[in-house]
Coordinates of C-alpha atoms and ligand atoms in Angstrom, one line a residue:
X83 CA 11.7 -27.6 0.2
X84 CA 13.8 -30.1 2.1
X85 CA 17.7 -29.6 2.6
X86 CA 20.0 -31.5 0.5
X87 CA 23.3 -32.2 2.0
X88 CA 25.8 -33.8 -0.5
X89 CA 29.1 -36.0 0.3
X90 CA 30.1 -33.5 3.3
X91 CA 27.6 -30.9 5.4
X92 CA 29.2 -27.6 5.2
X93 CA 26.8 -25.4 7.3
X94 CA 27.4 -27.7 10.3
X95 CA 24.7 -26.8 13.5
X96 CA 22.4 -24.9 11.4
X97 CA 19.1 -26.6 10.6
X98 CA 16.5 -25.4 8.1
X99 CA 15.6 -21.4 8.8
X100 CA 11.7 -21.3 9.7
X101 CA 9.6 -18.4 10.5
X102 CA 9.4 -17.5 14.3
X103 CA 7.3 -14.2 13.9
X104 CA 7.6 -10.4 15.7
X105 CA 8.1 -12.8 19.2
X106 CA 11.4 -14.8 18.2
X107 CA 14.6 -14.0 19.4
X108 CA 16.5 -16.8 17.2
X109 CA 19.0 -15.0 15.4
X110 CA 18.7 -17.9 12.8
X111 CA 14.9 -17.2 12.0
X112 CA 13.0 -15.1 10.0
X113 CA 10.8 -12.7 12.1
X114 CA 8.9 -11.1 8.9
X115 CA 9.4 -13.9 6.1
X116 CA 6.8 -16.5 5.9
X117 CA 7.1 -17.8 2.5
X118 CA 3.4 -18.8 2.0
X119 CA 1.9 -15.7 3.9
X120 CA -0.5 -13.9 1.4
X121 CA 0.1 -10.3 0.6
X122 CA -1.6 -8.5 -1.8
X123 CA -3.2 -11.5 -3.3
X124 CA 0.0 -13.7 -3.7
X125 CA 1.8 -16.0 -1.3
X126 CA 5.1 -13.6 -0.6
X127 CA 7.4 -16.2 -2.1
X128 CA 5.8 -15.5 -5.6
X129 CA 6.2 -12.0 -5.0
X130 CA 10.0 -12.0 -3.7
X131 CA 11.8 -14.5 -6.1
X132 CA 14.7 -14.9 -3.9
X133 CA 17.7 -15.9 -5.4
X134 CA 21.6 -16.8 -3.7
X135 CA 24.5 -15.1 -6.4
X136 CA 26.8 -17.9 -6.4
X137 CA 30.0 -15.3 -6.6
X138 CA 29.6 -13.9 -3.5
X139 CA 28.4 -16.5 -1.5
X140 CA 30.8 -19.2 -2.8
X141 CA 33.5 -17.7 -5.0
X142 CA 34.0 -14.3 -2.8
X143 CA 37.5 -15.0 -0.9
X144 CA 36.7 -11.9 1.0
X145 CA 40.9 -10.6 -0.5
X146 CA 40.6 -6.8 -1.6
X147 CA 43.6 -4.7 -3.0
X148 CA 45.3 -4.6 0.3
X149 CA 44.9 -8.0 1.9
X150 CA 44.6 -11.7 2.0
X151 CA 41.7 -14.1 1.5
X152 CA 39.7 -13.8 4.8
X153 CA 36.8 -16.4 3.6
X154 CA 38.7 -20.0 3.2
X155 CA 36.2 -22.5 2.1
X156 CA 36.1 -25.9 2.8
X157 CA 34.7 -26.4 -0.8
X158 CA 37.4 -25.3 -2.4
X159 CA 40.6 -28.0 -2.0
X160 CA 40.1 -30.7 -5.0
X161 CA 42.6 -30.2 -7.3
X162 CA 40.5 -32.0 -10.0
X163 CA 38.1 -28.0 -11.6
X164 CA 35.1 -30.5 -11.7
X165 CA 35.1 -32.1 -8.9
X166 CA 36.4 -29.1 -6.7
X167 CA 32.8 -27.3 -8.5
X168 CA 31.1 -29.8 -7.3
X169 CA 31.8 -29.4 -3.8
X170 CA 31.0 -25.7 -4.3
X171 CA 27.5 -26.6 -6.0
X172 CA 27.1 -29.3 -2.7
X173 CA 27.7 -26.1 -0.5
X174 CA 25.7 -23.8 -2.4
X175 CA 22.6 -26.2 -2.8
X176 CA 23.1 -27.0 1.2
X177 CA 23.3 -23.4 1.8
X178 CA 20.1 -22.3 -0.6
X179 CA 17.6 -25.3 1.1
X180 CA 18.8 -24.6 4.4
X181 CA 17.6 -21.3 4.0
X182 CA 15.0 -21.6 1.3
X183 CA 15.9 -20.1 -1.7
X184 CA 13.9 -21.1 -4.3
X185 CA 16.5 -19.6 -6.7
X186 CA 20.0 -18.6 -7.8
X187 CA 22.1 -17.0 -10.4
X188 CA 25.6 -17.6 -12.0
X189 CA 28.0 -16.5 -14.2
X190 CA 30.1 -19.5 -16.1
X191 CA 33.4 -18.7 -13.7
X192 CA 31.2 -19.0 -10.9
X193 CA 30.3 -22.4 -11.4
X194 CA 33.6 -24.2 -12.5
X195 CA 37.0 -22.3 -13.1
X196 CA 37.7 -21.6 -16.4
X197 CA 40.9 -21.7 -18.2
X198 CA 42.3 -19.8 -21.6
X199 CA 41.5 -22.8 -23.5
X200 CA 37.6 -23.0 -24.8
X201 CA 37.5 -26.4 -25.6
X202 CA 38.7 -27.4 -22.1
X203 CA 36.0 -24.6 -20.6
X204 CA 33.2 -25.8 -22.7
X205 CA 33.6 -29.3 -21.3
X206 CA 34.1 -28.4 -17.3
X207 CA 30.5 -26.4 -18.1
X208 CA 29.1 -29.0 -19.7
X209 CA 30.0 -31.3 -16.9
X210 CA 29.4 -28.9 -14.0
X211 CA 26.0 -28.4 -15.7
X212 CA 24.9 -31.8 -15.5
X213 CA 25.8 -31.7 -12.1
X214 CA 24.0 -28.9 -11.1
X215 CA 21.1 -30.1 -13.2
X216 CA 20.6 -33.0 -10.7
X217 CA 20.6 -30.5 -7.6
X218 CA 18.3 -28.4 -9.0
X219 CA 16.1 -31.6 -9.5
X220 CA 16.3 -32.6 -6.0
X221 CA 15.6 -30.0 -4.3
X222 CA 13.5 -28.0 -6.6
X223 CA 15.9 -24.7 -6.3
X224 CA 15.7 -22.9 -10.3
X225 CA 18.5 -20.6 -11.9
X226 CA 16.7 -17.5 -11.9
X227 CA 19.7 -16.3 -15.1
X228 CA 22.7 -17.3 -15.7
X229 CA 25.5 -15.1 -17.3
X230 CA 29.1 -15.2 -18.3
X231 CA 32.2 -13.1 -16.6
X232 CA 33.4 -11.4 -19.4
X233 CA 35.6 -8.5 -16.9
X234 CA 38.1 -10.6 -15.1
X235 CA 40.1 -12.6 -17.5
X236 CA 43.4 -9.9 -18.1
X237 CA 42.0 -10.2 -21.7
X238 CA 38.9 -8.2 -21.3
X239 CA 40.9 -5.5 -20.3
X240 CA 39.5 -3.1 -23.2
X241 CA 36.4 -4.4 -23.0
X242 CA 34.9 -7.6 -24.4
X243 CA 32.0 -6.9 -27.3
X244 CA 33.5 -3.3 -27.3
X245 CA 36.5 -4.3 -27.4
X246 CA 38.8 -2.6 -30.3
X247 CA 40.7 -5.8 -31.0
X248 CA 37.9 -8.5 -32.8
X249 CA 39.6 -11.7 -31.8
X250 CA 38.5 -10.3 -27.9
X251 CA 34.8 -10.2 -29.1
X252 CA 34.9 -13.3 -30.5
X253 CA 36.5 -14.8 -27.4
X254 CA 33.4 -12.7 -25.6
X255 CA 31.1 -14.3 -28.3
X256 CA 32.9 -18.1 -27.2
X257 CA 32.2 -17.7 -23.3
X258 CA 28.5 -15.9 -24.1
X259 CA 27.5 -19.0 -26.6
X260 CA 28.4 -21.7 -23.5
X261 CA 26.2 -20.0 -20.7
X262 CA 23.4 -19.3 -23.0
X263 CA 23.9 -23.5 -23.8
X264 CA 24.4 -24.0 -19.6
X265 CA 21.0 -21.4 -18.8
X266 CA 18.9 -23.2 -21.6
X267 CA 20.0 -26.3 -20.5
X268 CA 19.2 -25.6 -16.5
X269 CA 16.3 -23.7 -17.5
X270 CA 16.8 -20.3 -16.6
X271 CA 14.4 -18.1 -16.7
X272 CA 16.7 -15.0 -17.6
X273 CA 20.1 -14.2 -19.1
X274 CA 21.7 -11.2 -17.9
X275 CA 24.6 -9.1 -19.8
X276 CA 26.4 -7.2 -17.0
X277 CA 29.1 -5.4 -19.2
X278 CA 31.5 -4.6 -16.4
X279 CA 34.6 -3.5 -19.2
X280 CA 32.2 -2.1 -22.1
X281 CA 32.7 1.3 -21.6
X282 CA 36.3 2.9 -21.9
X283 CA 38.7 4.5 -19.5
X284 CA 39.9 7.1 -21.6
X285 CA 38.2 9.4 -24.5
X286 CA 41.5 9.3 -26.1
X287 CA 41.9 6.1 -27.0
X288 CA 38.0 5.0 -27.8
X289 CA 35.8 5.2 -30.9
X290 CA 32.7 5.3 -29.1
X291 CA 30.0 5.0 -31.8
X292 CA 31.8 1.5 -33.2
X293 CA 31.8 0.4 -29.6
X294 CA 28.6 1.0 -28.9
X295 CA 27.3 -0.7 -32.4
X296 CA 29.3 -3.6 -31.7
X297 CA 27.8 -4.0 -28.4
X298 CA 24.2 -3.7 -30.0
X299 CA 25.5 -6.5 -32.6
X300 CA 27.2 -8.8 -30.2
X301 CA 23.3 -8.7 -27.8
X302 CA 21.5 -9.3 -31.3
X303 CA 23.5 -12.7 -32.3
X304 CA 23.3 -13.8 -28.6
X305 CA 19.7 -13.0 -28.9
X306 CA 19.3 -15.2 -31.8
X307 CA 21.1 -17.7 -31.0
X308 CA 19.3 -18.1 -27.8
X309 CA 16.1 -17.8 -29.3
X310 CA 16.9 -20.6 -32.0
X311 CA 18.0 -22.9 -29.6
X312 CA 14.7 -22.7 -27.5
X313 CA 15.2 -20.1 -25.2
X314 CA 11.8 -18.2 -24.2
X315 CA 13.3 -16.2 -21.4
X316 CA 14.2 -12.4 -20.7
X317 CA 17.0 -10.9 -21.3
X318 CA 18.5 -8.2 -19.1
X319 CA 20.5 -5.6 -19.1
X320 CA 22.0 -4.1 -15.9
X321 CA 22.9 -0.5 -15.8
X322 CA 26.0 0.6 -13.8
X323 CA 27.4 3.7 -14.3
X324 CA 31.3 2.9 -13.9
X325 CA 33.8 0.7 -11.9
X326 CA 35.4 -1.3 -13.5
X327 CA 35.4 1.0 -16.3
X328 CA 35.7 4.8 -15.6
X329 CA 31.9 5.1 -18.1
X330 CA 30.3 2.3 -18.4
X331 CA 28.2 2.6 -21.9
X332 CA 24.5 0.9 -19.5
X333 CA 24.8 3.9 -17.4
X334 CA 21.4 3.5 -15.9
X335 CA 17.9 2.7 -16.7
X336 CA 17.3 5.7 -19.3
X337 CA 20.4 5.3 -20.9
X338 CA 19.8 1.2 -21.7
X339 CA 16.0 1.7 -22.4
X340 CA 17.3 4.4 -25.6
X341 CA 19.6 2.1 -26.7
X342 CA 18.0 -1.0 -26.8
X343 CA 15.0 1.9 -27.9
X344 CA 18.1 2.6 -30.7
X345 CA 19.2 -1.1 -32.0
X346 CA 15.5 -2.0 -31.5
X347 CA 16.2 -4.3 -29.0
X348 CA 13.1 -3.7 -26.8
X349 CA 10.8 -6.9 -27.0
X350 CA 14.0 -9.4 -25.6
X351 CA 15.6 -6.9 -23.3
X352 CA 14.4 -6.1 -19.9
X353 CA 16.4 -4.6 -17.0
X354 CA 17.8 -5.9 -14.3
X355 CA 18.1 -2.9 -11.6
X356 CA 20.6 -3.2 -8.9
X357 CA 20.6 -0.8 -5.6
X358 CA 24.2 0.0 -5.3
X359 CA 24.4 1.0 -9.5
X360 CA 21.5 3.6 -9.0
X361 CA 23.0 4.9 -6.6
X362 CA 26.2 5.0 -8.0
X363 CA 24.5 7.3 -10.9
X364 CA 23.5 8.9 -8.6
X365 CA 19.8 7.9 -8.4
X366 CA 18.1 6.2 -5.9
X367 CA 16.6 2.6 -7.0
X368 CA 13.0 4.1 -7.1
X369 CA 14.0 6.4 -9.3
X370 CA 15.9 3.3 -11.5
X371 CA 12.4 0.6 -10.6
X372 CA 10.0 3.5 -11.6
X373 CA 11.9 4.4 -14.9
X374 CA 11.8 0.5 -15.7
X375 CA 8.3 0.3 -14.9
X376 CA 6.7 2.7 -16.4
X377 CA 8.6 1.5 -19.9
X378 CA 7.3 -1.9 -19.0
X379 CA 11.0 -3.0 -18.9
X380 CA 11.3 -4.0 -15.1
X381 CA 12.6 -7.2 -15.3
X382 CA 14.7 -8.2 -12.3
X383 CA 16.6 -7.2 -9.3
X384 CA 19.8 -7.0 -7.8
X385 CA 19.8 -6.3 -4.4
X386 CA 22.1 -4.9 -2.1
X387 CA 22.7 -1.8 -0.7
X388 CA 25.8 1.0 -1.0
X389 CA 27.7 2.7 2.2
X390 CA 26.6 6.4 2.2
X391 CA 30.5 7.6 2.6
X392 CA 32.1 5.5 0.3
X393 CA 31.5 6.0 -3.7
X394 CA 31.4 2.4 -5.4
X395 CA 29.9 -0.6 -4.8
X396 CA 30.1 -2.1 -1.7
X397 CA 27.4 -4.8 -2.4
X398 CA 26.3 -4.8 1.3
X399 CA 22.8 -6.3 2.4
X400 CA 19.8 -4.9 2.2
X401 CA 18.4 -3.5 5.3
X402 CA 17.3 -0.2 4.7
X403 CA 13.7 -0.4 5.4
X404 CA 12.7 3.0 4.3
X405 CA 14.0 2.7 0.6
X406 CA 12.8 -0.7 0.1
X407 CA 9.5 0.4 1.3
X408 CA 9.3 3.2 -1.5
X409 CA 10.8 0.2 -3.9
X410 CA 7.9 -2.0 -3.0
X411 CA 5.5 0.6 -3.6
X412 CA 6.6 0.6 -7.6
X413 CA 6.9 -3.1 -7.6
X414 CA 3.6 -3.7 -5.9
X415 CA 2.4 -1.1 -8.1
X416 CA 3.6 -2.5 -11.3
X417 CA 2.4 -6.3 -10.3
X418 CA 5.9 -7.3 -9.0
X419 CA 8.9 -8.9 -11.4
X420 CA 8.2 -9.7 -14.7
X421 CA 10.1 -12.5 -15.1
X422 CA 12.7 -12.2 -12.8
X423 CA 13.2 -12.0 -9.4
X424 CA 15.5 -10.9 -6.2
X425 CA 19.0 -11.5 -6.4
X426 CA 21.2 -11.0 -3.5
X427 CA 24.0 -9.2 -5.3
X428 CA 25.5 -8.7 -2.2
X429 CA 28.4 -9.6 0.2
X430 CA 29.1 -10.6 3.8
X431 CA 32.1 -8.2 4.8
X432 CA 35.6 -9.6 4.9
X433 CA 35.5 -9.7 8.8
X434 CA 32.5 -11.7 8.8
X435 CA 34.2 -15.6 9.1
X436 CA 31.4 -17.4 10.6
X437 CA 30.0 -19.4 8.5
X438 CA 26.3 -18.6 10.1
X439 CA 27.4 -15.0 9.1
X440 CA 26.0 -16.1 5.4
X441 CA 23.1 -16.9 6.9
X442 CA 22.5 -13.6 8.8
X443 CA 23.2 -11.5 5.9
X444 CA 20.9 -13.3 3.9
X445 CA 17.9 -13.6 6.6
X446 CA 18.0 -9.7 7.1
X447 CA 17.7 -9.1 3.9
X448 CA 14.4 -10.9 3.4
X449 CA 13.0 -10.2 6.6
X450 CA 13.6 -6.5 5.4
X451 CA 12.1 -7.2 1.9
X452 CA 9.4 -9.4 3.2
X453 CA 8.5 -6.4 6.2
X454 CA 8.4 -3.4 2.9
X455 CA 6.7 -5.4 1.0
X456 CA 4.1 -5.9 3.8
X457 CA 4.3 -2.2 4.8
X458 CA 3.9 -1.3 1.0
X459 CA 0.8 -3.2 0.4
X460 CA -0.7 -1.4 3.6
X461 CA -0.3 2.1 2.5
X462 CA -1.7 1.0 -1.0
X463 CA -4.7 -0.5 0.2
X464 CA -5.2 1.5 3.8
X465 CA -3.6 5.2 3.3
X466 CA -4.4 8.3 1.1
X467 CA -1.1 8.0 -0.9
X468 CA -2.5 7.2 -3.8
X469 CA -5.3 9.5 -3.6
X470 CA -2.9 12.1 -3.2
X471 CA -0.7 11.2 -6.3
X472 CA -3.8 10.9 -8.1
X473 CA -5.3 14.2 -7.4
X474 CA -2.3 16.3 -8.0
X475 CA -2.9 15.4 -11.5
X476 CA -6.5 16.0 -11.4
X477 CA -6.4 19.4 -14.0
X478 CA -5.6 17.1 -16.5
X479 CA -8.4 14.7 -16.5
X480 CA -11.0 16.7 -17.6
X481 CA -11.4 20.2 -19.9
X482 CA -8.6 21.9 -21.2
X483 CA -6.0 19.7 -19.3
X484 CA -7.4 16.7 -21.1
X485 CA -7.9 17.9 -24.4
X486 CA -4.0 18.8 -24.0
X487 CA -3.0 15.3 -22.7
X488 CA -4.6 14.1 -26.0
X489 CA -2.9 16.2 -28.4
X490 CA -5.8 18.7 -29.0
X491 CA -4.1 21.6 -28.4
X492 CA -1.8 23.9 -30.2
X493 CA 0.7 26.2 -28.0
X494 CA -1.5 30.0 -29.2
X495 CA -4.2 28.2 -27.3
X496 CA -2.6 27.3 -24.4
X497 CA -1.6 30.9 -24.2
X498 CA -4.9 32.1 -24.4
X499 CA -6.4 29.9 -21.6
X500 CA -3.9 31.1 -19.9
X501 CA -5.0 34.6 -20.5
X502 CA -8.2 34.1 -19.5
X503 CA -7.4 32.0 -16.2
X504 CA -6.2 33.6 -13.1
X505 CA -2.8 33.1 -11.5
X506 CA -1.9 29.8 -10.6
X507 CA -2.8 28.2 -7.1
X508 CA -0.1 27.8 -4.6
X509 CA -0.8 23.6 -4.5
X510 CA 1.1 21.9 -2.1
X511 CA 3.3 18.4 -3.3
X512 CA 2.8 17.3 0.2
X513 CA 6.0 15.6 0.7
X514 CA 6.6 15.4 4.3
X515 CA 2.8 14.3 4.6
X516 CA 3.7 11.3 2.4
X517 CA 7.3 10.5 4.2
X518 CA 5.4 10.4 7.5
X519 CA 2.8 7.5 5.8
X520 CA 5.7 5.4 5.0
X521 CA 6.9 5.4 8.6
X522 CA 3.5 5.1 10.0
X523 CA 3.5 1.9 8.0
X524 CA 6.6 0.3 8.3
Ligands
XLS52 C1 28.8 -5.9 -10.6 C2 27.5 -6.5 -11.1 C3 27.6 -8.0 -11.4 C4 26.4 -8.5 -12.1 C5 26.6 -9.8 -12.8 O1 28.8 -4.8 -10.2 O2 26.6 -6.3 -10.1 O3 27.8 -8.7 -10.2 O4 25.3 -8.5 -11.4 O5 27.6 -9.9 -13.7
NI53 NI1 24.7 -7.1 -10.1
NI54 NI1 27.1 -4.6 -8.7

């Protein structure tokens, strides 16, 4: 992937970021990510489907309820929407070939500000498309999904498909219909429905059971009209328990996978599993790529990472080696992202004002993917992990144990193999034996 500067260079005195290896002590190098280095039978690029969130990286001011923008971009002066998004896309595509992303995801506000009028909005993302379009061309960078913001206009305030008022929904419906035109037309791979404001903040005031069938109806007719007009991606769903709302109704993995289970919904809708949600429901994100995976539903990721003192979502960089080690095991395990890929759902702190500090937060968090997903296929293919896993299972796979796994047997005749067996084994689970193989590894 060459870099592709537009009219301007934003990223001034930082060149292309190439793999140095263990030995390099260039801050602006990868030390674990080499892009075409096989693991586990597949180049690691194939495997981590990198992708730059447009929000963060260009949008994110770095303000927060007590202060001032912190992050003043040079993209960002044009009075003219368009052209001021174009700028942004010039800094963004600068910013993902520089560092080689192969990928990155939107949301419709991201890409060109938006007004109340949808006319006026449906031509800035028809414009800003076209634009984009053309980068994406030259430089070979794809949208992983695309999505539309449907929590920060003041009138999503109650929600937007669950929204009690039916003139919000359709307003919802307006912005959905123009990024499922933008992803089609940029050829996204995914569509993700982050629903932010469907939940409520008070009991009182909410029907539930309507809201929650509207939402199921509002994902079918977006589904559709997707799917008529050529789509043949995924669609996701990504779980968050709260914040904005006080519930929201994708609490987590389980929760989506029975109601798309419910509005029969299952063979468009995948999950899209971010770190700092599962941990906000207080899962980790094993727990939320294991649930996923074993339902066949693990779609995509959002990665980032939450602060262990503060309760909501910080959207800090990955670099917890540990947990993504135990991630990679599941996604190893379940033959990686199916079809999505990594998204760095995650922001540089509101201190952090160089702009080389995008660049840091971004290299850490591959070189800490790409180094658990090395240490991952290790203890698959070198350690007795999953002997162990296997074995502790190993009543069932013959005898009685099986003959229950397949149904065979009624509960009287469980209780009378159990009065003809002995008491139970002490069996140890072996836990710290297994924690110490994942440091060994890593
Ligand atoms: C917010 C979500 C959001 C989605 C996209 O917490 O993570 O950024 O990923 O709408
Ligand atoms: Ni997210
Ligand atoms: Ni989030």
């Amino acid at each position: 992937m060459s870099v592709l500067i537009g009219e301007k260079e934003y990223f001034k005195g930082i060149n292309k970021i190439k793999f140095e290896g263990l030995e390099s002590e260039n801050p602006l190098a990868f030390r674990w990510y080499d892009e075409n280095k096989i693991v586990a039978g597949k180049p690691m690029k194939e495997w981590l489907k990198f992708a730059g969130a447009y929000w963060h990286s260009f949008c994110g001011t770095g303000a927060d309820p007590f202060g001032a923008p912190t992050h003043l971009f040079e993209w960002d002066q044009k009075t003219d929407a368009v052209e001021r998004a174009k700028d942004k896309a010039d800094a963004a595509f600068e910013f993902f070939t520089k560092l080689g992303l192969h990928y990155y995801c939107f949301h419709d506000v991201d890409a060109v500000d938006y007004t109340n009028d949808i006319v006026e909005n449906e031509r800035r993302l028809a414009a800003i498309t076209d634009y984009l379009k053309k980068k994406q061309d030259a430089s070979g960078v794809q949208l992983l999904w695309g999505t539309a913001n449907l929590f920060s206009n003041a009138k999503y305030m109650n929600g937007a498909s669950t929204n009690p008022d039916f003139t919000v929904l359709t307003h919802a419906a307006a912005q959905v219909k123009s990024a499922i035109d933008a992803t089609i037309k940029l050829g996204g791979t995914g569509y993700t429905f982050w629903g932010g404001r469907e939940g409520y903040m008070s009991l009182l005031n909410t029907n539930i059971k309507r809201e929650k069938e509207h939402l199921a109806t509002f994902l079918k007719v977006s589904r559709d009209y997707a799917r008529a007009n050529g789509f043949k991606g995924s669609f996701y769903i990504e779980p968050k328990p709260c914040e904005p709302s006080k519930h929201q109704y994708d609490y987590d993995a389980e929760t989506v996978i029975g109601f798309l289970r419910q509005f029969d919904l299952l063979n468009d809708f995948k999950l899209n599993l971010e770190v700092n949600h599962a941990t906000l429901a207080g899962h980790t994100m094993q727990h939320e790529m294991q649930i996923a995976a074993d339902a066949g539903l693990l779609g995509s990721m959002d990665a980032n990472r939450g602060d262990m003192q503060n309760g909501w979502d910080t959207d800090q960089f990955p670099n917890n080696i540990n947990e993504l080690t135990e991630c990679m095991l599941i996604f190893i395990e379940a033959g990686g992202l199916n079809p999505g890929g990594i998204n760095f759902d995650a922001k540089i702190r509101r201190n952090s004002t160089d702009p080389a500090d995008l660049f840091y937060a971004h290299i850490g968090g591959m070189d800490a993917f790409a180094r658990a997903l090395i240490a991952a296929d290790q203890i698959l293919q070198k350690s007795d992990y999953k002997k162990i896993r296997a074995n502790r299972y190993a009543s069932y796979d013959a005898g009685h144990g099986k003959n229950f796994e397949n149904g065979k047997l009624s509960l009287t005749q469980l209780r009378d193999i159990a009065a003809q067996s002995a008491e139970p084994e002490v069996i140890s689970g072996k836990q710290e034996f297994l924690e110490n193989l994942i440091n060994r590894f890593i």
